[in-house]
Coordinates of N, CA and C in Angstrom, one line a residue:
M1091 N 93.8 149.5 152.0 CA 94.6 148.6 152.8 C 94.8 149.1 154.2
S1092 N 94.7 148.3 155.2 CA 94.8 148.7 156.6 C 96.2 148.9 157.0
L1093 N 96.5 149.7 158.0 CA 97.8 149.9 158.5 C 98.2 148.7 159.2
P1094 N 99.4 148.0 158.8 CA 99.8 146.8 159.5 C 100.3 147.1 160.9
P1095 N 100.1 146.2 161.8 CA 100.6 146.4 163.2 C 102.0 146.7 163.3
H1096 N 102.9 146.1 162.4 CA 104.3 146.4 162.5 C 104.7 147.8 162.2
A1097 N 103.8 148.6 161.7 CA 104.0 150.0 161.4 C 103.6 150.9 162.6
L1098 N 103.2 150.3 163.7 CA 102.6 151.1 164.8 C 103.2 150.8 166.1
T1099 N 103.4 151.9 166.9 CA 103.7 151.8 168.3 C 102.5 152.4 169.1
G1100 N 102.1 151.7 170.1 CA 101.0 152.2 170.9 C 101.6 152.9 172.1
V1101 N 101.1 154.0 172.5 CA 101.6 154.8 173.6 C 100.5 154.9 174.7
L1102 N 100.7 154.3 175.8 CA 99.8 154.4 177.0 C 100.2 155.7 177.8
L1103 N 99.3 156.7 177.8 CA 99.6 157.9 178.5 C 99.3 157.8 180.0
A1104 N 100.3 157.7 180.8 CA 100.0 157.5 182.2 C 100.9 158.4 183.1
G1105 N 101.2 159.6 182.6 CA 102.1 160.4 183.3 C 101.5 161.5 184.1
G1106 N 100.2 161.5 184.3 CA 99.6 162.6 185.0 C 99.7 162.5 186.5
R1107 N 99.1 163.5 187.1 CA 99.2 163.6 188.6 C 98.0 163.1 189.4
G1108 N 96.9 162.8 188.7 CA 95.8 162.3 189.4 C 95.2 163.2 190.4
L1109 N 95.2 164.5 190.1 CA 94.8 165.4 191.2 C 93.4 165.2 191.7
R1110 N 92.5 164.8 190.9 CA 91.1 164.6 191.3 C 90.9 163.3 192.0
M1111 N 92.0 162.5 192.1 CA 91.9 161.2 192.8 C 93.0 161.3 194.0
D1112 N 93.1 162.5 194.6 CA 94.0 162.7 195.7 C 95.5 162.3 195.4
G1113 N 95.8 162.6 194.1 CA 97.2 162.4 193.7 C 97.6 160.9 193.4
R1114 N 96.6 160.0 193.4 CA 96.9 158.6 193.1 C 97.3 158.5 191.6
D1115 N 98.2 157.5 191.4 CA 98.7 157.2 190.0 C 97.6 156.4 189.4
K1116 N 96.8 157.0 188.5 CA 95.5 156.4 188.1 C 95.7 155.1 187.3
G1117 N 96.8 155.0 186.5 CA 97.0 153.8 185.8 C 97.2 152.6 186.7
L1118 N 97.6 152.8 187.9 CA 97.8 151.7 188.9 C 96.6 151.5 189.8
V1119 N 95.6 152.3 189.7 CA 94.4 152.2 190.5 C 93.6 151.0 190.1
A1120 N 93.1 150.2 191.0 CA 92.4 148.9 190.6 C 91.0 149.3 190.3
V1121 N 90.5 148.6 189.2 CA 89.1 148.7 188.8 C 88.7 147.2 188.5
A1122 N 87.7 146.8 189.2 CA 87.2 145.4 189.1 C 88.4 144.4 189.2
G1123 N 89.3 144.7 190.1 CA 90.4 143.7 190.4 C 91.6 143.9 189.6
R1124 N 91.7 144.8 188.7 CA 92.8 145.0 187.8 C 93.2 146.4 187.7
P1125 N 94.5 146.8 187.6 CA 94.9 148.2 187.4 C 94.3 148.7 186.1
M1126 N 93.9 150.0 186.2 CA 93.4 150.6 185.0 C 94.3 150.4 183.7
A1127 N 95.6 150.5 183.9 CA 96.5 150.3 182.8 C 96.4 148.9 182.2
A1128 N 96.1 147.9 183.0 CA 96.0 146.6 182.5 C 94.8 146.4 181.6
W1129 N 93.7 147.1 181.9 CA 92.5 147.1 181.1 C 92.8 147.7 179.7
V1130 N 93.5 148.8 179.7 CA 93.7 149.5 178.5 C 94.7 148.7 177.6
L1131 N 95.8 148.2 178.2 CA 96.7 147.4 177.5 C 96.2 146.2 176.9
E1132 N 95.2 145.6 177.5 CA 94.5 144.4 177.0 C 93.9 144.7 175.6
R1133 N 93.4 145.9 175.5 CA 92.7 146.3 174.2 C 93.7 146.9 173.2
L1134 N 94.7 147.6 173.7 CA 95.6 148.3 172.8 C 96.7 147.3 172.2
S1135 N 97.2 146.5 173.0 CA 98.4 145.6 172.6 C 98.1 144.8 171.3
P1136 N 97.0 144.2 171.1 CA 96.8 143.4 169.9 C 96.7 144.2 168.6
Q1137 N 96.6 145.5 168.8 CA 96.4 146.4 167.6 C 97.7 147.0 167.1
V1138 N 98.8 146.8 167.8 CA 100.1 147.4 167.5 C 101.2 146.4 167.6
E1139 N 102.4 146.9 167.1 CA 103.6 146.1 167.1 C 104.2 146.1 168.5
R1140 N 104.3 147.2 169.1 CA 104.9 147.4 170.4 C 104.2 148.5 171.2
V1141 N 104.4 148.5 172.5 CA 103.8 149.5 173.3 C 104.9 150.2 174.1
L1142 N 104.7 151.5 174.3 CA 105.5 152.3 175.2 C 104.6 152.9 176.3
I1143 N 105.0 152.9 177.5 CA 104.2 153.5 178.6 C 104.9 154.8 179.0
S1144 N 104.1 155.9 178.8 CA 104.6 157.2 179.3 C 104.2 157.4 180.7
A1145 N 105.1 157.4 181.6 CA 104.9 157.5 183.1 C 106.0 158.3 183.7
N1146 N 105.6 159.1 184.7 CA 106.6 159.9 185.4 C 106.9 159.5 186.9
R1147 N 106.2 158.4 187.3 CA 106.5 157.9 188.6 C 106.1 156.4 188.6
N1148 N 106.5 155.7 189.6 CA 106.2 154.3 189.7 C 106.7 153.5 188.5
G1149 N 107.9 153.8 188.0 CA 108.4 153.1 186.8 C 108.4 151.6 186.9
P1150 N 108.9 151.1 188.0 CA 109.0 149.6 188.1 C 107.6 149.0 188.1
A1151 N 106.6 149.6 188.7 CA 105.3 149.0 188.6 C 104.7 149.0 187.2
Y1152 N 105.0 150.0 186.4 CA 104.6 150.0 185.0 C 105.4 149.1 184.2
A1153 N 106.7 149.0 184.5 CA 107.5 148.1 183.7 C 107.1 146.6 183.9
A1154 N 106.4 146.3 185.0 CA 105.9 145.0 185.3 C 104.8 144.5 184.3
F1155 N 104.3 145.5 183.6 CA 103.3 145.1 182.5 C 104.0 144.6 181.3
G1156 N 105.3 144.7 181.2 CA 106.1 144.0 180.2 C 106.4 144.9 179.0
H1157 N 106.3 146.2 179.2 CA 106.6 147.2 178.1 C 107.6 148.3 178.6
P1158 N 108.4 148.8 177.7 CA 109.3 149.9 178.1 C 108.5 151.1 178.7
V1159 N 109.1 151.8 179.6 CA 108.6 152.9 180.3 C 109.4 154.1 180.0
V1160 N 108.8 155.2 179.5 CA 109.6 156.5 179.2 C 109.0 157.6 180.0
G1161 N 109.8 158.5 180.6 CA 109.4 159.7 181.3 C 109.5 160.9 180.4
D1162 N 108.8 161.9 180.8 CA 108.9 163.2 180.1 C 110.3 163.8 180.1
A1163 N 110.6 164.4 179.0 CA 111.9 165.1 178.9 C 111.7 166.5 179.5
I1164 N 110.4 167.0 179.5 CA 110.1 168.3 180.0 C 109.7 168.2 181.5
T1165 N 110.3 169.0 182.4 CA 109.9 168.9 183.8 C 108.6 169.7 184.1
G1166 N 108.0 169.3 185.2 CA 106.9 170.1 185.7 C 105.5 169.6 185.2
H1167 N 105.4 168.4 184.8 CA 104.1 167.8 184.4 C 103.5 168.7 183.3
A1168 N 104.1 168.6 182.1 CA 103.7 169.5 181.0 C 102.5 169.0 180.3
G1169 N 101.9 167.9 180.7 CA 100.7 167.4 180.1 C 100.9 166.2 179.1
P1170 N 99.8 165.7 178.5 CA 100.0 164.5 177.7 C 100.8 164.7 176.4
L1171 N 100.9 165.9 175.9 CA 101.7 166.1 174.7 C 103.2 165.9 175.1
A1172 N 103.6 166.2 176.3 CA 105.0 166.0 176.7 C 105.2 164.5 176.8
G1173 N 104.3 163.7 177.2 CA 104.4 162.3 177.2 C 104.5 161.7 175.8
L1174 N 103.7 162.2 174.9 CA 103.7 161.8 173.6 C 105.1 162.1 172.9
S1175 N 105.6 163.3 173.2 CA 106.9 163.6 172.7 C 108.0 162.7 173.1
A1176 N 107.9 162.4 174.4 CA 108.9 161.5 175.0 C 108.9 160.1 174.3
A1177 N 107.6 159.6 174.1 CA 107.5 158.3 173.4 C 108.0 158.4 172.0
L1178 N 107.7 159.5 171.3 CA 108.1 159.6 169.9 C 109.6 159.6 169.8
A1179 N 110.3 160.0 170.8 CA 111.8 160.0 170.8 C 112.3 158.6 170.9
H1180 N 111.5 157.7 171.3 CA 111.9 156.3 171.6 C 111.2 155.3 170.6
T1181 N 110.6 155.7 169.6 CA 110.0 154.8 168.7 C 110.6 154.8 167.3
D1182 N 110.6 153.7 166.6 CA 111.2 153.6 165.3 C 110.1 153.2 164.3
T1183 N 108.8 153.2 164.6 CA 107.8 152.9 163.7 C 107.3 154.2 163.1
P1184 N 106.7 154.2 161.8 CA 106.3 155.4 161.2 C 105.0 156.0 161.7
W1185 N 104.3 155.2 162.5 CA 103.0 155.7 163.1 C 102.9 155.3 164.6
V1186 N 102.2 156.2 165.3 CA 102.0 156.0 166.7 C 100.5 156.2 167.0
I1187 N 100.0 155.4 167.9 CA 98.6 155.6 168.4 C 98.7 155.8 169.9
T1188 N 97.8 156.7 170.4 CA 97.8 157.0 171.9 C 96.5 156.6 172.5
C1189 N 96.6 156.2 173.8 CA 95.5 155.9 174.6 C 95.8 156.4 176.0
P1190 N 94.8 157.1 176.7 CA 95.0 157.5 178.1 C 94.8 156.3 179.0
C1191 N 95.5 156.3 180.1 CA 95.4 155.1 181.0 C 94.1 155.0 181.8
D1192 N 93.3 156.1 181.8 CA 92.1 156.1 182.7 C 90.8 155.8 181.9
C1193 N 90.9 155.3 180.8 CA 89.7 154.8 180.0 C 89.8 153.3 179.9
P1194 N 89.2 152.5 180.8 CA 89.5 151.1 180.9 C 89.2 150.3 179.6
R1195 N 88.2 150.7 178.8 CA 87.8 149.8 177.7 C 87.8 150.6 176.3
P1196 N 89.0 150.9 175.8 CA 89.0 151.6 174.5 C 88.5 150.7 173.4
P1197 N 88.1 151.2 172.3 CA 87.6 150.4 171.2 C 88.6 149.4 170.7
Q1198 N 88.1 148.1 170.5 CA 89.0 147.1 169.9 C 89.4 147.4 168.5
D1199 N 88.7 148.2 167.8 CA 89.0 148.6 166.4 C 89.4 150.0 166.3
L1200 N 90.0 150.5 167.4 CA 90.5 151.9 167.4 C 91.4 152.2 166.3
V1201 N 92.5 151.4 166.1 CA 93.4 151.7 165.1 C 92.8 151.6 163.7
A1202 N 92.0 150.6 163.4 CA 91.4 150.4 162.1 C 90.5 151.6 161.8
R1203 N 89.7 152.1 162.7 CA 88.8 153.2 162.4 C 89.5 154.6 162.3
L1204 N 90.5 154.8 163.1 CA 91.3 156.0 163.0 C 92.1 156.0 161.7
E1205 N 92.6 154.9 161.3 CA 93.4 154.8 160.0 C 92.5 154.9 158.8
A1206 N 91.3 154.4 158.9 CA 90.3 154.5 157.8 C 90.0 156.0 157.6
A1207 N 89.7 156.7 158.6 CA 89.4 158.1 158.5 C 90.6 158.9 158.0
R1208 N 91.8 158.6 158.5 CA 93.0 159.3 158.0 C 93.3 159.0 156.5
R1209 N 93.1 157.8 156.2 CA 93.5 157.4 154.8 C 92.6 158.0 153.8
R1210 N 91.3 158.3 154.1 CA 90.4 158.9 153.2 C 90.8 160.3 152.8
T1211 N 91.5 161.0 153.6 CA 92.0 162.4 153.3 C 93.5 162.5 153.1
G1212 N 94.2 161.5 153.5 CA 95.7 161.6 153.5 C 96.2 162.5 154.6
A1213 N 95.5 162.7 155.6 CA 95.9 163.5 156.7 C 97.0 162.9 157.5
P1214 N 97.9 163.6 158.2 CA 99.0 163.0 158.9 C 98.6 162.5 160.3
A1215 N 97.3 162.7 160.7 CA 96.8 162.3 162.0 C 95.3 162.2 162.0
A1216 N 94.8 161.4 162.9 CA 93.4 161.3 163.1 C 93.1 161.2 164.6
V1217 N 92.0 161.9 165.0 CA 91.6 161.8 166.4 C 90.2 161.4 166.5
A1218 N 89.8 160.8 167.6 CA 88.5 160.2 167.8 C 87.5 161.3 168.3
H1219 N 86.3 161.1 167.9 CA 85.2 162.0 168.3 C 84.0 161.1 168.8
D1220 N 83.6 161.2 170.0 CA 82.6 160.3 170.6 C 81.2 160.6 170.3
G1221 N 80.9 161.6 169.5 CA 79.6 162.0 169.2 C 79.1 163.2 169.9
T1222 N 79.9 163.5 171.0 CA 79.6 164.7 171.8 C 80.8 165.7 171.8
R1223 N 82.0 165.1 171.9 CA 83.2 165.9 171.9 C 84.4 165.2 171.4
L1224 N 85.4 166.0 171.0 CA 86.6 165.5 170.6 C 87.3 164.7 171.7
Q1225 N 88.0 163.6 171.4 CA 88.8 162.9 172.3 C 90.2 162.8 171.8
P1226 N 91.0 163.9 172.0 CA 92.3 164.0 171.3 C 93.4 163.1 171.9
L1227 N 93.1 162.5 173.0 CA 94.2 161.5 173.5 C 94.0 160.2 172.9
F1228 N 93.0 160.0 172.1 CA 92.8 158.8 171.3 C 93.2 159.2 169.9
A1229 N 94.4 159.1 169.5 CA 94.9 159.6 168.3 C 95.9 158.7 167.6
L1230 N 95.8 158.8 166.3 CA 96.8 158.1 165.4 C 97.6 159.2 164.7
L1231 N 98.9 159.2 164.7 CA 99.7 160.2 164.1 C 101.0 159.7 163.5
A1232 N 101.5 160.4 162.5 CA 102.7 160.1 161.9 C 103.9 160.5 162.8
S1233 N 104.8 159.6 163.0 CA 106.0 159.9 163.8 C 106.7 161.1 163.3
A1234 N 106.6 161.4 162.0 CA 107.3 162.5 161.4 C 106.8 163.9 162.0
L1235 N 105.7 163.9 162.7 CA 105.2 165.1 163.3 C 106.0 165.5 164.5
H1236 N 106.9 164.7 165.0 CA 107.6 165.0 166.3 C 108.3 166.3 166.3
P1237 N 109.0 166.7 165.3 CA 109.6 168.1 165.4 C 108.6 169.2 165.6
D1238 N 107.5 169.1 164.9 CA 106.4 170.1 165.1 C 105.9 170.1 166.5
L1239 N 105.8 168.9 167.1 CA 105.3 168.8 168.5 C 106.3 169.4 169.4
Q1240 N 107.6 169.1 169.2 CA 108.6 169.6 170.1 C 108.6 171.2 170.0
E1241 N 108.4 171.8 168.8 CA 108.4 173.2 168.7 C 107.1 173.8 169.5
H1242 N 106.0 173.1 169.3 CA 104.8 173.5 170.0 C 105.0 173.5 171.5
L1243 N 105.6 172.5 172.0 CA 105.9 172.4 173.5 C 106.9 173.5 173.9
R1244 N 107.9 173.7 173.1 CA 108.9 174.7 173.4 C 108.2 176.1 173.5
R1245 N 107.2 176.3 172.7 CA 106.5 177.6 172.8 C 105.4 177.7 173.9
G1246 N 105.3 176.6 174.7 CA 104.4 176.6 175.8 C 103.0 176.0 175.5
G1247 N 102.9 175.5 174.3 CA 101.6 174.8 173.9 C 101.4 173.6 174.7
R1248 N 100.1 173.4 175.2 CA 99.9 172.2 176.0 C 98.6 171.5 175.6
R1249 N 97.6 172.1 174.9 CA 96.3 171.5 174.6 C 96.5 170.5 173.5
A1250 N 96.2 169.3 173.7 CA 96.3 168.2 172.7 C 95.4 168.5 171.5
G1251 N 94.1 168.8 171.8 CA 93.2 169.0 170.7 C 93.6 170.1 169.8
D1252 N 94.1 171.2 170.3 CA 94.5 172.3 169.5 C 95.7 171.9 168.6
W1253 N 96.6 171.2 169.2 CA 97.8 170.8 168.4 C 97.4 169.9 167.2
F1254 N 96.6 168.9 167.5 CA 96.3 167.9 166.5 C 95.5 168.6 165.4
L1255 N 94.6 169.5 165.7 CA 93.8 170.1 164.6 C 94.7 171.1 163.9
A1256 N 95.7 171.7 164.5 CA 96.6 172.6 163.8 C 97.5 171.8 162.8
Q1257 N 97.6 170.5 163.1 CA 98.4 169.6 162.2 C 97.5 169.1 161.0
G1258 N 96.3 169.5 161.0 CA 95.4 169.0 159.9 C 94.8 167.6 160.2
A1259 N 94.7 167.2 161.5 CA 94.2 165.9 161.8 C 92.7 165.8 161.4
V1260 N 92.4 164.7 160.9 CA 91.0 164.4 160.6 C 90.3 163.8 161.8
V1261 N 89.0 164.0 161.9 CA 88.2 163.5 163.0 C 87.5 162.2 162.6
A1262 N 87.7 161.2 163.4 CA 87.1 159.9 163.2 C 85.9 159.7 164.1
D1263 N 84.8 159.3 163.5 CA 83.5 159.2 164.2 C 83.4 157.9 165.0
F1264 N 83.2 158.0 166.3 CA 83.0 156.9 167.2 C 81.7 157.1 167.9
S1265 N 80.7 157.8 167.3 CA 79.5 158.1 168.0 C 78.7 156.8 168.3
D1266 N 79.0 155.7 167.6 CA 78.3 154.5 167.9 C 78.8 153.8 169.2
H1267 N 80.0 154.2 169.7 CA 80.5 153.6 170.9 C 80.9 154.7 171.9
P1268 N 80.1 155.5 172.2 CA 80.5 156.7 173.1 C 81.0 156.3 174.4
R1269 N 80.5 155.2 175.0 CA 80.9 154.8 176.3 C 82.3 154.3 176.4
A1270 N 82.9 154.0 175.2 CA 84.3 153.5 175.2 C 85.2 154.6 175.7
F1271 N 84.8 155.8 175.7 CA 85.7 156.9 176.1 C 85.4 157.5 177.5
D1272 N 84.5 156.8 178.2 CA 84.3 157.1 179.6 C 85.6 157.0 180.4
N1273 N 86.0 158.0 181.1 CA 87.2 158.0 181.8 C 87.0 158.1 183.3
I1274 N 88.0 157.8 184.1 CA 87.9 157.8 185.5 C 88.7 158.9 186.1
N1275 N 88.1 159.9 186.6 CA 88.8 161.0 187.2 C 88.6 161.1 188.7
T1276 N 87.5 160.5 189.2 CA 87.2 160.5 190.6 C 86.9 159.2 191.1
E1277 N 86.9 159.0 192.5 CA 86.5 157.8 193.1 C 85.1 157.4 192.7
A1278 N 84.2 158.3 192.5 CA 82.8 158.0 192.1 C 82.8 157.4 190.7
D1279 N 83.6 158.0 189.8 CA 83.8 157.4 188.5 C 84.3 156.0 188.6
R1280 N 85.3 155.7 189.4 CA 85.8 154.4 189.5 C 84.8 153.4 190.0
R1281 N 84.0 153.8 191.0 CA 83.0 152.8 191.5 C 81.9 152.5 190.4
R1282 N 81.6 153.6 189.7 CA 80.5 153.4 188.7 C 81.0 152.4 187.6
L1283 N 82.2 152.7 187.1 CA 82.7 151.8 186.0 C 83.0 150.4 186.5
E1284 N 83.4 150.3 187.8 CA 83.7 149.0 188.3 C 82.5 148.2 188.4
A1285 N 81.3 148.8 188.7 CA 80.1 148.0 188.8 C 79.7 147.5 187.4
V1286 N 80.0 148.3 186.4 CA 79.7 147.9 185.0 C 80.6 146.7 184.6
L1287 N 81.9 146.9 184.9 CA 82.8 145.8 184.5 C 82.6 144.5 185.2
R1288 N 82.2 144.6 186.4 CA 81.9 143.4 187.2 C 80.6 142.7 186.8
D1289 N 79.6 143.5 186.5 CA 78.3 142.9 186.2 C 77.7 143.7 185.0
P1290 N 78.2 143.5 183.8 CA 77.7 144.2 182.6 C 76.3 143.7 182.3
P1291 N 75.4 144.7 181.8 CA 74.1 144.3 181.4 C 74.1 143.2 180.3
A1292 N 73.1 142.3 180.3 CA 73.1 141.2 179.4 C 73.1 141.7 178.0
S1293 N 72.5 142.9 177.7 CA 72.4 143.4 176.4 C 73.6 144.1 175.9
A1294 N 74.6 144.3 176.8 CA 75.8 145.1 176.4 C 76.9 144.6 177.2
T1295 N 77.5 143.5 176.9 CA 78.6 142.9 177.7 C 79.9 143.6 177.5
D1296 N 80.0 144.4 176.5 CA 81.2 145.2 176.2 C 80.9 146.6 176.5
L1297 N 81.7 147.2 177.5 CA 81.5 148.6 177.9 C 81.5 149.5 176.7
S1298 N 82.4 149.2 175.7 CA 82.6 150.1 174.6 C 81.4 150.2 173.8
Q1299 N 80.4 149.3 173.9 CA 79.2 149.3 173.1 C 78.0 149.7 173.8
M1300 N 78.1 150.0 175.1 CA 77.0 150.4 175.9 C 76.5 151.8 175.5
P1301 N 75.2 152.1 175.3 CA 74.7 153.4 175.0 C 75.0 154.4 176.2
R1302 N 75.2 155.6 175.8 CA 75.4 156.6 176.8 C 74.0 157.0 177.4
E1303 N 74.0 157.4 178.7 CA 72.7 157.7 179.3 C 72.0 158.9 178.6
D1304 N 72.9 159.9 178.2 CA 72.3 161.1 177.6 C 72.6 161.0 176.1
P1305 N 71.7 161.4 175.2 CA 71.9 161.2 173.8 C 73.0 162.2 173.3
P1306 N 73.9 161.7 172.4 CA 75.0 162.5 172.0 C 74.5 163.6 171.1
A1307 N 75.1 164.8 171.2 CA 74.8 165.9 170.3 C 76.2 166.5 169.9
I1308 N 76.4 166.5 168.6 CA 77.7 166.9 168.1 C 78.0 168.3 168.6
R1309 N 79.2 168.5 169.1 CA 79.7 169.8 169.5 C 81.0 170.0 168.7
Q1310 N 81.2 171.1 168.0 CA 82.3 171.4 167.2 C 83.5 171.8 168.1
G1311 N 84.7 171.6 167.6 CA 85.9 172.1 168.2 C 86.4 171.2 169.3
P1312 N 87.7 171.4 169.6 CA 88.4 170.5 170.6 C 87.9 170.8 172.0
S1313 N 87.5 169.7 172.7 CA 87.1 169.8 174.1 C 87.7 168.7 174.9
P1314 N 89.0 168.7 175.1 CA 89.7 167.6 175.8 C 89.0 167.3 177.1
T1315 N 88.8 166.0 177.4 CA 88.2 165.6 178.6 C 89.2 164.9 179.5
H1316 N 90.4 164.7 179.1 CA 91.4 164.0 179.9 C 92.5 165.0 180.3
P1317 N 92.5 165.5 181.4 CA 93.6 166.5 181.8 C 94.9 165.8 181.9
R1318 N 95.5 165.0 181.7 CA 96.6 164.0 181.7 C 96.3 163.0 182.8
A1319 N 96.1 161.8 182.4 CA 95.8 160.7 183.3 C 96.9 160.7 184.4

């Protein structure tokens, strides 16, 4: 039985500093005529009951997307886990799913596949693997893990992949859609993905189903690719 949407809160992680984009707020950067956050929300919202946006600046701009905005309780830009912790403090659903704001086209079946992987083992969390590396900011987790996350942050822990695996998270295979996890860290990344979104190849109109240029080779262990959007 699939996890029903009413059991889920989606968390858009948009609290980063955008250092590789000259400090721009990446969730609000336009790609193919729309803010990056809008692309992600279009895919995430139908899969969940409600959405929370984790953001530490430009609150009114994010609120305009129609979802509550929460800021980190920890000062100093403590990373995506701090944003997740802030969101967990404001949710009343038993499960939460996270997406970073700088991946414009997350899988439309993200929840279903993460939940299927989690359910097979009874794990309290599941994280995506794109066939090459772990993608720990695409994660499904039990809200009951919040106290453990708070303690991890209190001790100075910051790496999302390390924390999820320490919780016994199961890895969900998304190697058939590796391009769904392409993220935008630089202006060159933005231009490249904008070209794809404006004029997708006839054989792959959905970015999440486009093959990666380099063949995936499984690499073990957490290798986060999203320094906080």
